[in-house]
Amino acid sequence: MAEKDSKKTVSRQKMPEQKPEIRRRNFEEVPTGYTVQMAMEEASRCLQCKKPGCVEGCPVSVDIPGFISLILKGDMTGAIRNLWTKNALPAVCGRVCPQEVQCEGNCIVGKKGEPVAIGNLERFAADYERQNGTGVLPPREAPTGKKIAVVGSGPSGLTVAGDLIRKGHEVTVLEAFHKPGGVLVYGIPEFRLPKEIVFSEVAFLEKQGVKLECNAVVGRTVSLDELFEEGYEAIYLGVGAGLPKFLNVPGENLIGILSANEYLTRTNLMKAYRYPEYDTPIPKAKDVVVLGAGNVAMDSARTAMRLGADRVRVVYRRSREEMPARKAEIHHAEEEGIEFHLLTNPTRFMGNDAGRLTGMECLKMELGEPDASGRRRPIAIKGSEFIMDCDLAIVAVGAGANPLLTQSTEGLSLNKWGYIVTDPESGKTSKKGVWAGGDIVTGSATVILAMGAGRKAANSIHDYLTWGW
Amino acid sequence: MFKIVNRKEMAGGTIVMNEIEAPLIAKKAKPGQFVILKAAETGERIPLTMADTNPDKGTITIIYMVVGKSTALFKTLNIGDSYQDIIGPLGKPTHLEKMGKVVCVGGGTGTAVLYPITRGLKNIGNYVIGIVGARSKDILILEDEMKAITDELHICTDDGSYGHHGFVTEVLKTVLQAGDIKQVVAIGPVPMMKFVSKITKEFNVPTMVSLNPIMVDGTGMCGGCRVSVGGETKFACVDGPEFDGHLVDYDELTRRLQAYCEDEKKCYNDFCTLQQA
Ligand SMILES: Cc1cc2nc3c(=O)[nH]c(=O)nc-3n(C[C@H](O)[C@H](O)[C@H](O)COP(=O)(O)OP(=O)(O)OC[C@H]3O[C@@H](n4cnc5c(N)ncnc54)[C@H](O)[C@@H]3O)c2cc1C
Ligand code: SF4
Ligand code: FES
């Protein structure tokens, strides 16, 4: 084991991974996880700072030095308990958080060398518990007899459900899809977040007493007012930002142009990658273009490669610096042979007589002055039109607020983009007894921010049930 | 789980009726709305517009034609068996209004979708003329049911085995010529809706059609169901399924319905071979 003064010499433990040339054609998880020894070695790199920068960088203030020192001592149960006090889904966050701009981005060790691999350690602690842990349920306070409905079973809703069940309330989660998990299940692919992990988190909540009702489209199957009539005293809305944006350029309704939502839902939720064992089909294409450069775009591109494409090109109108995806995913995508066509903007789609996509016309762009978002605005270069042949285009240029629930509910204030307006400290909406958080409030953001919002709202709901609105 | 409490085969087994326990949906559903069904764990999500609901009994009725693997799988479910998942009611309900004389045109299993709408139009006090078409007499459905809720009912068969020999559009034309039709509702195969809309356009009669594009979620989150209506892209699952028939781009819809044709054909054939084995 590392001595105190030799700490600096231990280098960051590399996460073992499937080799790119193998994994680019399978759906198994890419990183395979630390061994106990690797985890302890990595834990030894933490300097146990008195004023840890990493904790400041974490949106939910995980006690990072605390759980890492427990791993170093070999107390894996202690480590997961410590994590759970701040983060209900560490197995998920360890895999999908953008650590490079959060905890690891603020790690002091990272100033000179590579930061402590906080995400990998968080993942290790959670996986260790799932595979070898005692499975003992967290303590639950005495029943209060109060009923709460949570709408949406994404990370935000699941956090609220977990927090409130432990405080002794009765919690029912209503989910529109036939399976729980939100984006964690329909969006993020198996090779990045195995679905079994999400389902085991949900099963853990159910064991603690959370009731789950799938196939319940709130606003259609049942309204918020009907839920109140049924005796629910508080409602949390964590319905996500599930409205796909398109480019609105000519030819976009040709066959072979799918929103990333559709492409990923078919693959992940409906398991189309196992077609025909599963009945839902997915376009099998040879020459794929993906429009956009966020996590959603990387996930779509890597999925297309795994479904057998000869060539996958990510097309983005800004430059590499502005690509919003996690660094690790961009790196993984490149290793898997995905090409990046930057400063390129599609202007129209072309098809054949059967209405199938055959190509896309693009313009070259250059960067101008910074725009409202602080990023340099891409400007089209006149006369730079060119054609990219393709037989599948996946549109991953962002998502908006799905109006299905919000428009069928009276008394809910929305902002001009249709997101729900809440009090940032409590998550309270303008409608009495209703809270909201996650992507439906912030617009597409991250898992950890959705969970953080859930925690705040759960505390506020608990106060309300104890003291009033 | 959603249990089948009643089941009937029609048209020589090519069309099947299921009455299914789904109390929450039955309580809420209005004419024109649809549900999404998934038979089993590995199944596909299939949208079907409800043919009837019984809120007291807590049941909904669907009528489907066996056209692919998923509906072939549905057909293997008997009374007492269950669908794993049913989601609904989805889509906007039909706008029902007292207008005077209206015509309801149904083709194939579209007649099942048309049935509750026709009844709604009748109950609200309209004079309802029904026109129902089928390829041939033995695949004609809901004749008696439609007769009971219309003031006049015309039957057409493509092969002349029953009623008027020819397409619904021919009868429709005569009815429109007689005049004073306030609205036409047409539900059936895409070409039928296309040609009905073409004729009613000539007579300037408002026309409503119900579209059935490929869907996944049915809640507006995938955009797979997009259709062009009056030059704008709409999501049929949330903006529809009913649209102004004079504005729909039927040719685009026809093409988009073919998106997975090859896959489906193969999958269906494999399934049938397996079943026979
Ligand atoms: C492909 C993809 C990759 C991503 N990758 C990352 C990543 O690597 N790291 C990261 O931090 N973030 C990532 N994100 C973003 C992250 O997943 C989201 O910010 C987060 O899931 C939001 O959580 P949520 O609970 O607010 O909503 P969601 O996860 O969207 O869950 C909302 C749930 O509510 C349900 N629902 C909606 N309407 C209704 C209704 N009317 N009635 C009942 N239920 C309803 C939905 O079906 C859904 O299950 C990614 C997103 C996508 C799409
Ligand atoms: S939750 Fe995310 S930001 Fe916080 S410590 Fe874990 S990986 Fe870092
Ligand atoms: S079916 Fe997905 S948006 Fe309509």
PDB file of N, CA and C in Angstrom, chain A residues 176-179 186 213 215 217 220-223 226 242-244 246 252-255 257-259 261-262 265-266 270 275-283 353-356 402 404, chain B residues 2 24 28 38 41-45 69-70 73 84-91 214 216-217 219-224 226-228 233 235 237-238 252 255-256 258-260 263-264 267:
ATOM      1  N   ALA A 176     -45.089   7.397 -17.578  1.00  0.00           N
ATOM      2  CA  ALA A 176     -45.816   7.259 -18.839  1.00  0.00           C
ATOM      3  C   ALA A 176     -45.374   6.030 -19.632  1.00  0.00           C
ATOM      4  N   PHE A 177     -44.086   5.752 -19.626  1.00  0.00           N
ATOM      5  CA  PHE A 177     -43.584   4.590 -20.372  1.00  0.00           C
ATOM      6  C   PHE A 177     -43.916   3.287 -19.647  1.00  0.00           C
ATOM      7  N   HIS A 178     -43.658   2.170 -20.308  1.00  0.00           N
ATOM      8  CA  HIS A 178     -43.950   0.887 -19.671  1.00  0.00           C
ATOM      9  C   HIS A 178     -42.814   0.427 -18.767  1.00  0.00           C
ATOM     10  N   LYS A 179     -41.741   1.198 -18.736  1.00  0.00           N
ATOM     11  CA  LYS A 179     -40.617   0.863 -17.848  1.00  0.00           C
ATOM     12  C   LYS A 179     -40.110   2.135 -17.162  1.00  0.00           C
ATOM     13  N   TYR A 186     -34.424   5.047 -21.471  1.00  0.00           N
ATOM     14  CA  TYR A 186     -34.751   5.155 -22.894  1.00  0.00           C
ATOM     15  C   TYR A 186     -33.661   5.865 -23.688  1.00  0.00           C
ATOM     16  N   GLU A 213     -46.256   2.880 -10.715  1.00  0.00           N
ATOM     17  CA  GLU A 213     -47.297   2.615 -11.708  1.00  0.00           C
ATOM     18  C   GLU A 213     -46.816   3.083 -13.062  1.00  0.00           C
ATOM     19  N   ASN A 215     -47.168   3.027 -17.404  1.00  0.00           N
ATOM     20  CA  ASN A 215     -48.283   3.226 -18.333  1.00  0.00           C
ATOM     21  C   ASN A 215     -49.264   4.280 -17.839  1.00  0.00           C
ATOM     22  N   VAL A 217     -49.941   8.032 -18.057  1.00  0.00           N
ATOM     23  CA  VAL A 217     -49.604   9.310 -18.677  1.00  0.00           C
ATOM     24  C   VAL A 217     -50.379  10.397 -17.941  1.00  0.00           C
ATOM     25  N   ARG A 220     -53.294  12.709 -19.178  1.00  0.00           N
ATOM     26  CA  ARG A 220     -54.189  11.950 -20.063  1.00  0.00           C
ATOM     27  C   ARG A 220     -54.898  10.853 -19.268  1.00  0.00           C
ATOM     28  N   THR A 221     -54.123   9.900 -18.725  1.00  0.00           N
ATOM     29  CA  THR A 221     -54.742   8.815 -17.969  1.00  0.00           C
ATOM     30  C   THR A 221     -55.374   9.357 -16.691  1.00  0.00           C
ATOM     31  N   VAL A 222     -54.691  10.325 -16.079  1.00  0.00           N
ATOM     32  CA  VAL A 222     -55.186  10.916 -14.833  1.00  0.00           C
ATOM     33  C   VAL A 222     -54.647  12.350 -14.776  1.00  0.00           C
ATOM     34  N   SER A 223     -55.416  13.260 -14.185  1.00  0.00           N
ATOM     35  CA  SER A 223     -54.956  14.656 -14.110  1.00  0.00           C
ATOM     36  C   SER A 223     -54.430  14.949 -12.705  1.00  0.00           C
ATOM     37  N   GLU A 226     -57.224  15.236 -10.262  1.00  0.00           N
ATOM     38  CA  GLU A 226     -57.766  13.924  -9.857  1.00  0.00           C
ATOM     39  C   GLU A 226     -56.857  13.240  -8.846  1.00  0.00           C
ATOM     40  N   GLY A 242     -38.710  16.080 -22.847  1.00  0.00           N
ATOM     41  CA  GLY A 242     -38.773  15.031 -23.854  1.00  0.00           C
ATOM     42  C   GLY A 242     -39.381  15.440 -25.179  1.00  0.00           C
ATOM     43  N   LEU A 243     -39.155  16.677 -25.621  1.00  0.00           N
ATOM     44  CA  LEU A 243     -39.712  17.071 -26.910  1.00  0.00           C
ATOM     45  C   LEU A 243     -38.566  17.227 -27.900  1.00  0.00           C
ATOM     46  N   PRO A 244     -38.515  16.386 -28.928  1.00  0.00           N
ATOM     47  CA  PRO A 244     -37.360  16.447 -29.818  1.00  0.00           C
ATOM     48  C   PRO A 244     -37.375  17.701 -30.673  1.00  0.00           C
ATOM     49  N   PHE A 246     -36.130  19.532 -34.159  1.00  0.00           N
ATOM     50  CA  PHE A 246     -35.657  19.211 -35.502  1.00  0.00           C
ATOM     51  C   PHE A 246     -34.964  20.450 -36.069  1.00  0.00           C
ATOM     52  N   GLU A 252     -36.961  17.158 -44.260  1.00  0.00           N
ATOM     53  CA  GLU A 252     -36.720  16.495 -42.975  1.00  0.00           C
ATOM     54  C   GLU A 252     -37.679  15.344 -42.670  1.00  0.00           C
ATOM     55  N   ASN A 253     -38.772  15.219 -43.448  1.00  0.00           N
ATOM     56  CA  ASN A 253     -39.684  14.107 -43.201  1.00  0.00           C
ATOM     57  C   ASN A 253     -39.409  12.896 -44.088  1.00  0.00           C
ATOM     58  N   LEU A 254     -38.269  12.882 -44.757  1.00  0.00           N
ATOM     59  CA  LEU A 254     -37.907  11.708 -45.549  1.00  0.00           C
ATOM     60  C   LEU A 254     -37.719  10.508 -44.617  1.00  0.00           C
ATOM     61  N   ILE A 255     -37.886   9.308 -45.182  1.00  0.00           N
ATOM     62  CA  ILE A 255     -37.621   8.104 -44.394  1.00  0.00           C
ATOM     63  C   ILE A 255     -36.117   8.022 -44.175  1.00  0.00           C
ATOM     64  N   ILE A 257     -34.706   9.790 -41.519  1.00  0.00           N
ATOM     65  CA  ILE A 257     -34.323  10.893 -40.643  1.00  0.00           C
ATOM     66  C   ILE A 257     -35.107  10.718 -39.346  1.00  0.00           C
ATOM     67  N   LEU A 258     -34.390  10.476 -38.271  1.00  0.00           N
ATOM     68  CA  LEU A 258     -35.028  10.217 -36.983  1.00  0.00           C
ATOM     69  C   LEU A 258     -34.492  11.192 -35.948  1.00  0.00           C
ATOM     70  N   SER A 259     -35.346  11.544 -35.015  1.00  0.00           N
ATOM     71  CA  SER A 259     -34.836  12.287 -33.861  1.00  0.00           C
ATOM     72  C   SER A 259     -33.990  11.320 -33.050  1.00  0.00           C
ATOM     73  N   ASN A 261     -34.132  11.013 -29.963  1.00  0.00           N
ATOM     74  CA  ASN A 261     -35.085  10.401 -29.033  1.00  0.00           C
ATOM     75  C   ASN A 261     -35.666   9.120 -29.605  1.00  0.00           C
ATOM     76  N   GLU A 262     -36.098   9.183 -30.878  1.00  0.00           N
ATOM     77  CA  GLU A 262     -36.708   7.998 -31.470  1.00  0.00           C
ATOM     78  C   GLU A 262     -35.666   6.892 -31.661  1.00  0.00           C
ATOM     79  N   THR A 265     -34.674   5.541 -28.230  1.00  0.00           N
ATOM     80  CA  THR A 265     -35.777   4.829 -27.573  1.00  0.00           C
ATOM     81  C   THR A 265     -35.998   3.466 -28.224  1.00  0.00           C
ATOM     82  N   ARG A 266     -35.969   3.455 -29.546  1.00  0.00           N
ATOM     83  CA  ARG A 266     -36.107   2.161 -30.230  1.00  0.00           C
ATOM     84  C   ARG A 266     -34.998   1.208 -29.780  1.00  0.00           C
ATOM     85  N   MET A 270     -36.826  -0.213 -26.294  1.00  0.00           N
ATOM     86  CA  MET A 270     -37.513  -1.282 -27.020  1.00  0.00           C
ATOM     87  C   MET A 270     -36.558  -2.411 -27.427  1.00  0.00           C
ATOM     88  N   TYR A 275     -33.318  -6.959 -32.340  1.00  0.00           N
ATOM     89  CA  TYR A 275     -34.277  -7.345 -33.374  1.00  0.00           C
ATOM     90  C   TYR A 275     -33.662  -8.487 -34.177  1.00  0.00           C
ATOM     91  N   PRO A 276     -34.384  -9.521 -34.559  1.00  0.00           N
ATOM     92  CA  PRO A 276     -35.835  -9.731 -34.394  1.00  0.00           C
ATOM     93  C   PRO A 276     -36.245 -10.479 -33.121  1.00  0.00           C
ATOM     94  N   GLU A 277     -35.312 -10.717 -32.201  1.00  0.00           N
ATOM     95  CA  GLU A 277     -35.721 -11.336 -30.934  1.00  0.00           C
ATOM     96  C   GLU A 277     -36.728 -10.414 -30.240  1.00  0.00           C
ATOM     97  N   TYR A 278     -36.453  -9.106 -30.305  1.00  0.00           N
ATOM     98  CA  TYR A 278     -37.423  -8.093 -29.893  1.00  0.00           C
ATOM     99  C   TYR A 278     -38.080  -7.566 -31.162  1.00  0.00           C
ATOM    100  N   ASP A 279     -39.359  -7.194 -31.067  1.00  0.00           N
ATOM    101  CA  ASP A 279     -40.120  -6.929 -32.298  1.00  0.00           C
ATOM    102  C   ASP A 279     -39.931  -5.541 -32.903  1.00  0.00           C
ATOM    103  N   THR A 280     -39.378  -4.603 -32.149  1.00  0.00           N
ATOM    104  CA  THR A 280     -39.276  -3.234 -32.654  1.00  0.00           C
ATOM    105  C   THR A 280     -38.101  -3.103 -33.623  1.00  0.00           C
ATOM    106  N   PRO A 281     -38.378  -2.644 -34.846  1.00  0.00           N
ATOM    107  CA  PRO A 281     -37.290  -2.512 -35.830  1.00  0.00           C
ATOM    108  C   PRO A 281     -36.515  -1.205 -35.660  1.00  0.00           C
ATOM    109  N   ILE A 282     -35.345  -1.154 -36.262  1.00  0.00           N
ATOM    110  CA  ILE A 282     -34.510   0.047 -36.246  1.00  0.00           C
ATOM    111  C   ILE A 282     -33.864   0.143 -37.626  1.00  0.00           C
ATOM    112  N   PRO A 283     -33.751   1.346 -38.191  1.00  0.00           N
ATOM    113  CA  PRO A 283     -33.125   1.426 -39.515  1.00  0.00           C
ATOM    114  C   PRO A 283     -31.675   0.930 -39.449  1.00  0.00           C
ATOM    115  N   ASP A 353     -37.037   8.470 -55.078  1.00  0.00           N
ATOM    116  CA  ASP A 353     -38.467   8.452 -55.394  1.00  0.00           C
ATOM    117  C   ASP A 353     -39.312   7.781 -54.314  1.00  0.00           C
ATOM    118  N   ALA A 354     -38.699   6.843 -53.593  1.00  0.00           N
ATOM    119  CA  ALA A 354     -39.450   6.154 -52.538  1.00  0.00           C
ATOM    120  C   ALA A 354     -39.487   6.976 -51.265  1.00  0.00           C
ATOM    121  N   GLY A 355     -38.921   8.187 -51.315  1.00  0.00           N
ATOM    122  CA  GLY A 355     -38.950   9.050 -50.142  1.00  0.00           C
ATOM    123  C   GLY A 355     -37.907   8.683 -49.115  1.00  0.00           C
ATOM    124  N   ARG A 356     -36.871   7.940 -49.552  1.00  0.00           N
ATOM    125  CA  ARG A 356     -35.805   7.581 -48.609  1.00  0.00           C
ATOM    126  C   ARG A 356     -34.624   8.525 -48.739  1.00  0.00           C
ATOM    127  N   ASN A 402     -41.957  19.097 -23.136  1.00  0.00           N
ATOM    128  CA  ASN A 402     -43.138  18.427 -23.670  1.00  0.00           C
ATOM    129  C   ASN A 402     -44.384  19.062 -23.047  1.00  0.00           C
ATOM    130  N   LEU A 404     -47.458  18.155 -23.050  1.00  0.00           N
ATOM    131  CA  LEU A 404     -48.596  17.266 -22.779  1.00  0.00           C
ATOM    132  C   LEU A 404     -49.191  17.471 -21.384  1.00  0.00           C
TER     133      LEU A 404
ATOM    134  N   PHE B   2     -53.391  -6.348 -18.549  1.00  0.00           N
ATOM    135  CA  PHE B   2     -54.696  -5.918 -19.037  1.00  0.00           C
ATOM    136  C   PHE B   2     -55.408  -7.117 -19.672  1.00  0.00           C
ATOM    137  N   LEU B  24     -59.025   2.624 -15.877  1.00  0.00           N
ATOM    138  CA  LEU B  24     -58.633   4.037 -15.886  1.00  0.00           C
ATOM    139  C   LEU B  24     -58.829   4.646 -17.264  1.00  0.00           C
ATOM    140  N   LYS B  28     -61.747   7.582 -18.889  1.00  0.00           N
ATOM    141  CA  LYS B  28     -61.293   8.839 -19.473  1.00  0.00           C
ATOM    142  C   LYS B  28     -61.513   8.986 -20.975  1.00  0.00           C
ATOM    143  N   LYS B  38     -48.930  -3.271 -25.986  1.00  0.00           N
ATOM    144  CA  LYS B  38     -47.727  -4.098 -26.121  1.00  0.00           C
ATOM    145  C   LYS B  38     -48.095  -5.428 -25.494  1.00  0.00           C
ATOM    146  N   GLU B  41     -43.197  -8.894 -23.175  1.00  0.00           N
ATOM    147  CA  GLU B  41     -41.930  -8.230 -22.873  1.00  0.00           C
ATOM    148  C   GLU B  41     -41.153  -7.817 -24.132  1.00  0.00           C
ATOM    149  N   THR B  42     -41.087  -8.713 -25.095  1.00  0.00           N
ATOM    150  CA  THR B  42     -40.282  -8.428 -26.284  1.00  0.00           C
ATOM    151  C   THR B  42     -41.082  -7.712 -27.372  1.00  0.00           C
ATOM    152  N   GLY B  43     -42.335  -7.382 -27.062  1.00  0.00           N
ATOM    153  CA  GLY B  43     -43.234  -6.845 -28.086  1.00  0.00           C
ATOM    154  C   GLY B  43     -42.954  -5.413 -28.477  1.00  0.00           C
ATOM    155  N   GLU B  44     -43.677  -5.014 -29.523  1.00  0.00           N
ATOM    156  CA  GLU B  44     -43.568  -3.673 -30.074  1.00  0.00           C
ATOM    157  C   GLU B  44     -44.750  -2.865 -29.523  1.00  0.00           C
ATOM    158  N   ARG B  45     -44.614  -1.546 -29.487  1.00  0.00           N
ATOM    159  CA  ARG B  45     -45.729  -0.708 -29.050  1.00  0.00           C
ATOM    160  C   ARG B  45     -46.579  -0.362 -30.274  1.00  0.00           C
ATOM    161  N   LYS B  69     -46.284  -9.029 -37.715  1.00  0.00           N
ATOM    162  CA  LYS B  69     -45.971  -9.919 -36.606  1.00  0.00           C
ATOM    163  C   LYS B  69     -46.688  -9.517 -35.321  1.00  0.00           C
ATOM    164  N   SER B  70     -46.713  -8.207 -35.039  1.00  0.00           N
ATOM    165  CA  SER B  70     -47.295  -7.787 -33.759  1.00  0.00           C
ATOM    166  C   SER B  70     -48.782  -8.084 -33.671  1.00  0.00           C
ATOM    167  N   LEU B  73     -49.317 -11.689 -33.251  1.00  0.00           N
ATOM    168  CA  LEU B  73     -49.089 -12.050 -31.854  1.00  0.00           C
ATOM    169  C   LEU B  73     -50.325 -11.704 -31.016  1.00  0.00           C
ATOM    170  N   GLN B  84     -49.495  -7.050 -21.813  1.00  0.00           N
ATOM    171  CA  GLN B  84     -48.614  -6.617 -20.734  1.00  0.00           C
ATOM    172  C   GLN B  84     -48.793  -5.119 -20.441  1.00  0.00           C
ATOM    173  N   ASP B  85     -48.918  -4.337 -21.510  1.00  0.00           N
ATOM    174  CA  ASP B  85     -49.000  -2.896 -21.328  1.00  0.00           C
ATOM    175  C   ASP B  85     -50.053  -2.277 -22.241  1.00  0.00           C
ATOM    176  N   ILE B  86     -50.870  -1.389 -21.662  1.00  0.00           N
ATOM    177  CA  ILE B  86     -51.744  -0.546 -22.490  1.00  0.00           C
ATOM    178  C   ILE B  86     -51.649   0.874 -21.953  1.00  0.00           C
ATOM    179  N   ILE B  87     -51.396   1.816 -22.850  1.00  0.00           N
ATOM    180  CA  ILE B  87     -51.189   3.201 -22.454  1.00  0.00           C
ATOM    181  C   ILE B  87     -52.266   4.050 -23.121  1.00  0.00           C
ATOM    182  N   GLY B  88     -52.928   4.913 -22.343  1.00  0.00           N
ATOM    183  CA  GLY B  88     -53.906   5.783 -22.960  1.00  0.00           C
ATOM    184  C   GLY B  88     -54.769   6.469 -21.929  1.00  0.00           C
ATOM    185  N   PRO B  89     -55.806   7.171 -22.341  1.00  0.00           N
ATOM    186  CA  PRO B  89     -56.132   7.471 -23.731  1.00  0.00           C
ATOM    187  C   PRO B  89     -55.195   8.536 -24.290  1.00  0.00           C
ATOM    188  N   LEU B  90     -54.804   8.381 -25.550  1.00  0.00           N
ATOM    189  CA  LEU B  90     -53.856   9.291 -26.179  1.00  0.00           C
ATOM    190  C   LEU B  90     -54.508  10.036 -27.343  1.00  0.00           C
ATOM    191  N   GLY B  91     -53.912  11.144 -27.708  1.00  0.00           N
ATOM    192  CA  GLY B  91     -54.424  11.929 -28.826  1.00  0.00           C
ATOM    193  C   GLY B  91     -55.582  12.819 -28.412  1.00  0.00           C
ATOM    194  N   ILE B 214     -46.610   5.570 -38.153  1.00  0.00           N
ATOM    195  CA  ILE B 214     -45.822   4.752 -37.234  1.00  0.00           C
ATOM    196  C   ILE B 214     -45.573   5.564 -35.959  1.00  0.00           C
ATOM    197  N   VAL B 216     -44.066   5.459 -31.666  1.00  0.00           N
ATOM    198  CA  VAL B 216     -43.323   4.735 -30.629  1.00  0.00           C
ATOM    199  C   VAL B 216     -43.961   5.011 -29.265  1.00  0.00           C
ATOM    200  N   ASP B 217     -43.859   6.251 -28.799  1.00  0.00           N
ATOM    201  CA  ASP B 217     -44.327   6.558 -27.450  1.00  0.00           C
ATOM    202  C   ASP B 217     -45.782   7.013 -27.412  1.00  0.00           C
ATOM    203  N   THR B 219     -46.711  10.062 -27.025  1.00  0.00           N
ATOM    204  CA  THR B 219     -46.845  11.195 -26.111  1.00  0.00           C
ATOM    205  C   THR B 219     -46.075  12.428 -26.580  1.00  0.00           C
ATOM    206  N   GLY B 220     -45.581  12.399 -27.818  1.00  0.00           N
ATOM    207  CA  GLY B 220     -44.899  13.583 -28.352  1.00  0.00           C
ATOM    208  C   GLY B 220     -43.412  13.621 -28.085  1.00  0.00           C
ATOM    209  N   MET B 221     -42.796  12.530 -27.710  1.00  0.00           N
ATOM    210  CA  MET B 221     -41.377  12.616 -27.390  1.00  0.00           C
ATOM    211  C   MET B 221     -40.427  12.036 -28.439  1.00  0.00           C
ATOM    212  N   CYS B 222     -40.946  11.433 -29.513  1.00  0.00           N
ATOM    213  CA  CYS B 222     -40.004  10.850 -30.476  1.00  0.00           C
ATOM    214  C   CYS B 222     -40.081  11.488 -31.862  1.00  0.00           C
ATOM    215  N   GLY B 223     -41.226  12.001 -32.234  1.00  0.00           N
ATOM    216  CA  GLY B 223     -41.354  12.616 -33.548  1.00  0.00           C
ATOM    217  C   GLY B 223     -41.439  11.607 -34.685  1.00  0.00           C
ATOM    218  N   GLY B 224     -41.540  10.340 -34.373  1.00  0.00           N
ATOM    219  CA  GLY B 224     -41.655   9.316 -35.409  1.00  0.00           C
ATOM    220  C   GLY B 224     -42.966   9.419 -36.167  1.00  0.00           C
ATOM    221  N   ARG B 226     -44.454  12.037 -37.285  1.00  0.00           N
ATOM    222  CA  ARG B 226     -44.708  13.343 -37.899  1.00  0.00           C
ATOM    223  C   ARG B 226     -45.354  13.220 -39.271  1.00  0.00           C
ATOM    224  N   VAL B 227     -46.282  14.141 -39.494  1.00  0.00           N
ATOM    225  CA  VAL B 227     -47.028  14.205 -40.752  1.00  0.00           C
ATOM    226  C   VAL B 227     -47.029  15.664 -41.202  1.00  0.00           C
ATOM    227  N   SER B 228     -47.125  15.873 -42.499  1.00  0.00           N
ATOM    228  CA  SER B 228     -47.202  17.247 -42.992  1.00  0.00           C
ATOM    229  C   SER B 228     -48.658  17.615 -43.210  1.00  0.00           C
ATOM    230  N   THR B 233     -45.142  20.616 -40.110  1.00  0.00           N
ATOM    231  CA  THR B 233     -44.953  19.296 -39.524  1.00  0.00           C
ATOM    232  C   THR B 233     -45.732  19.193 -38.225  1.00  0.00           C
ATOM    233  N   PHE B 235     -47.093  16.366 -35.038  1.00  0.00           N
ATOM    234  CA  PHE B 235     -46.942  15.044 -34.420  1.00  0.00           C
ATOM    235  C   PHE B 235     -48.355  14.462 -34.272  1.00  0.00           C
ATOM    236  N   CYS B 237     -49.551  11.960 -32.816  1.00  0.00           N
ATOM    237  CA  CYS B 237     -49.973  11.413 -31.522  1.00  0.00           C
ATOM    238  C   CYS B 237     -50.490  12.472 -30.564  1.00  0.00           C
ATOM    239  N   VAL B 238     -49.982  13.681 -30.656  1.00  0.00           N
ATOM    240  CA  VAL B 238     -50.452  14.725 -29.744  1.00  0.00           C
ATOM    241  C   VAL B 238     -51.239  15.832 -30.453  1.00  0.00           C
ATOM    242  N   GLU B 252     -46.792  11.631 -48.666  1.00  0.00           N
ATOM    243  CA  GLU B 252     -45.705  11.508 -47.690  1.00  0.00           C
ATOM    244  C   GLU B 252     -46.063  10.467 -46.626  1.00  0.00           C
ATOM    245  N   ARG B 255     -45.624   6.988 -47.932  1.00  0.00           N
ATOM    246  CA  ARG B 255     -44.209   6.589 -47.983  1.00  0.00           C
ATOM    247  C   ARG B 255     -43.673   6.289 -46.598  1.00  0.00           C
ATOM    248  N   ARG B 256     -43.983   7.175 -45.647  1.00  0.00           N
ATOM    249  CA  ARG B 256     -43.436   6.975 -44.297  1.00  0.00           C
ATOM    250  C   ARG B 256     -43.945   5.684 -43.656  1.00  0.00           C
ATOM    251  N   GLN B 258     -44.108   3.022 -45.062  1.00  0.00           N
ATOM    252  CA  GLN B 258     -43.316   1.919 -45.623  1.00  0.00           C
ATOM    253  C   GLN B 258     -41.924   1.806 -44.996  1.00  0.00           C
ATOM    254  N   ALA B 259     -41.622   2.652 -44.012  1.00  0.00           N
ATOM    255  CA  ALA B 259     -40.246   2.760 -43.503  1.00  0.00           C
ATOM    256  C   ALA B 259     -39.632   1.413 -43.116  1.00  0.00           C
ATOM    257  N   TYR B 260     -40.401   0.581 -42.473  1.00  0.00           N
ATOM    258  CA  TYR B 260     -39.832  -0.684 -41.983  1.00  0.00           C
ATOM    259  C   TYR B 260     -40.415  -1.885 -42.716  1.00  0.00           C
ATOM    260  N   ASP B 263     -38.285  -5.136 -43.128  1.00  0.00           N
ATOM    261  CA  ASP B 263     -38.103  -5.793 -41.836  1.00  0.00           C
ATOM    262  C   ASP B 263     -39.385  -6.487 -41.407  1.00  0.00           C
ATOM    263  N   GLU B 264     -40.500  -5.754 -41.546  1.00  0.00           N
ATOM    264  CA  GLU B 264     -41.767  -6.271 -41.059  1.00  0.00           C
ATOM    265  C   GLU B 264     -42.195  -7.521 -41.805  1.00  0.00           C
ATOM    266  N   CYS B 267     -40.111 -10.411 -40.650  1.00  0.00           N
ATOM    267  CA  CYS B 267     -40.427 -10.752 -39.275  1.00  0.00           C
ATOM    268  C   CYS B 267     -41.763 -11.509 -39.199  1.00  0.00           C
TER     269      CYS B 267
END
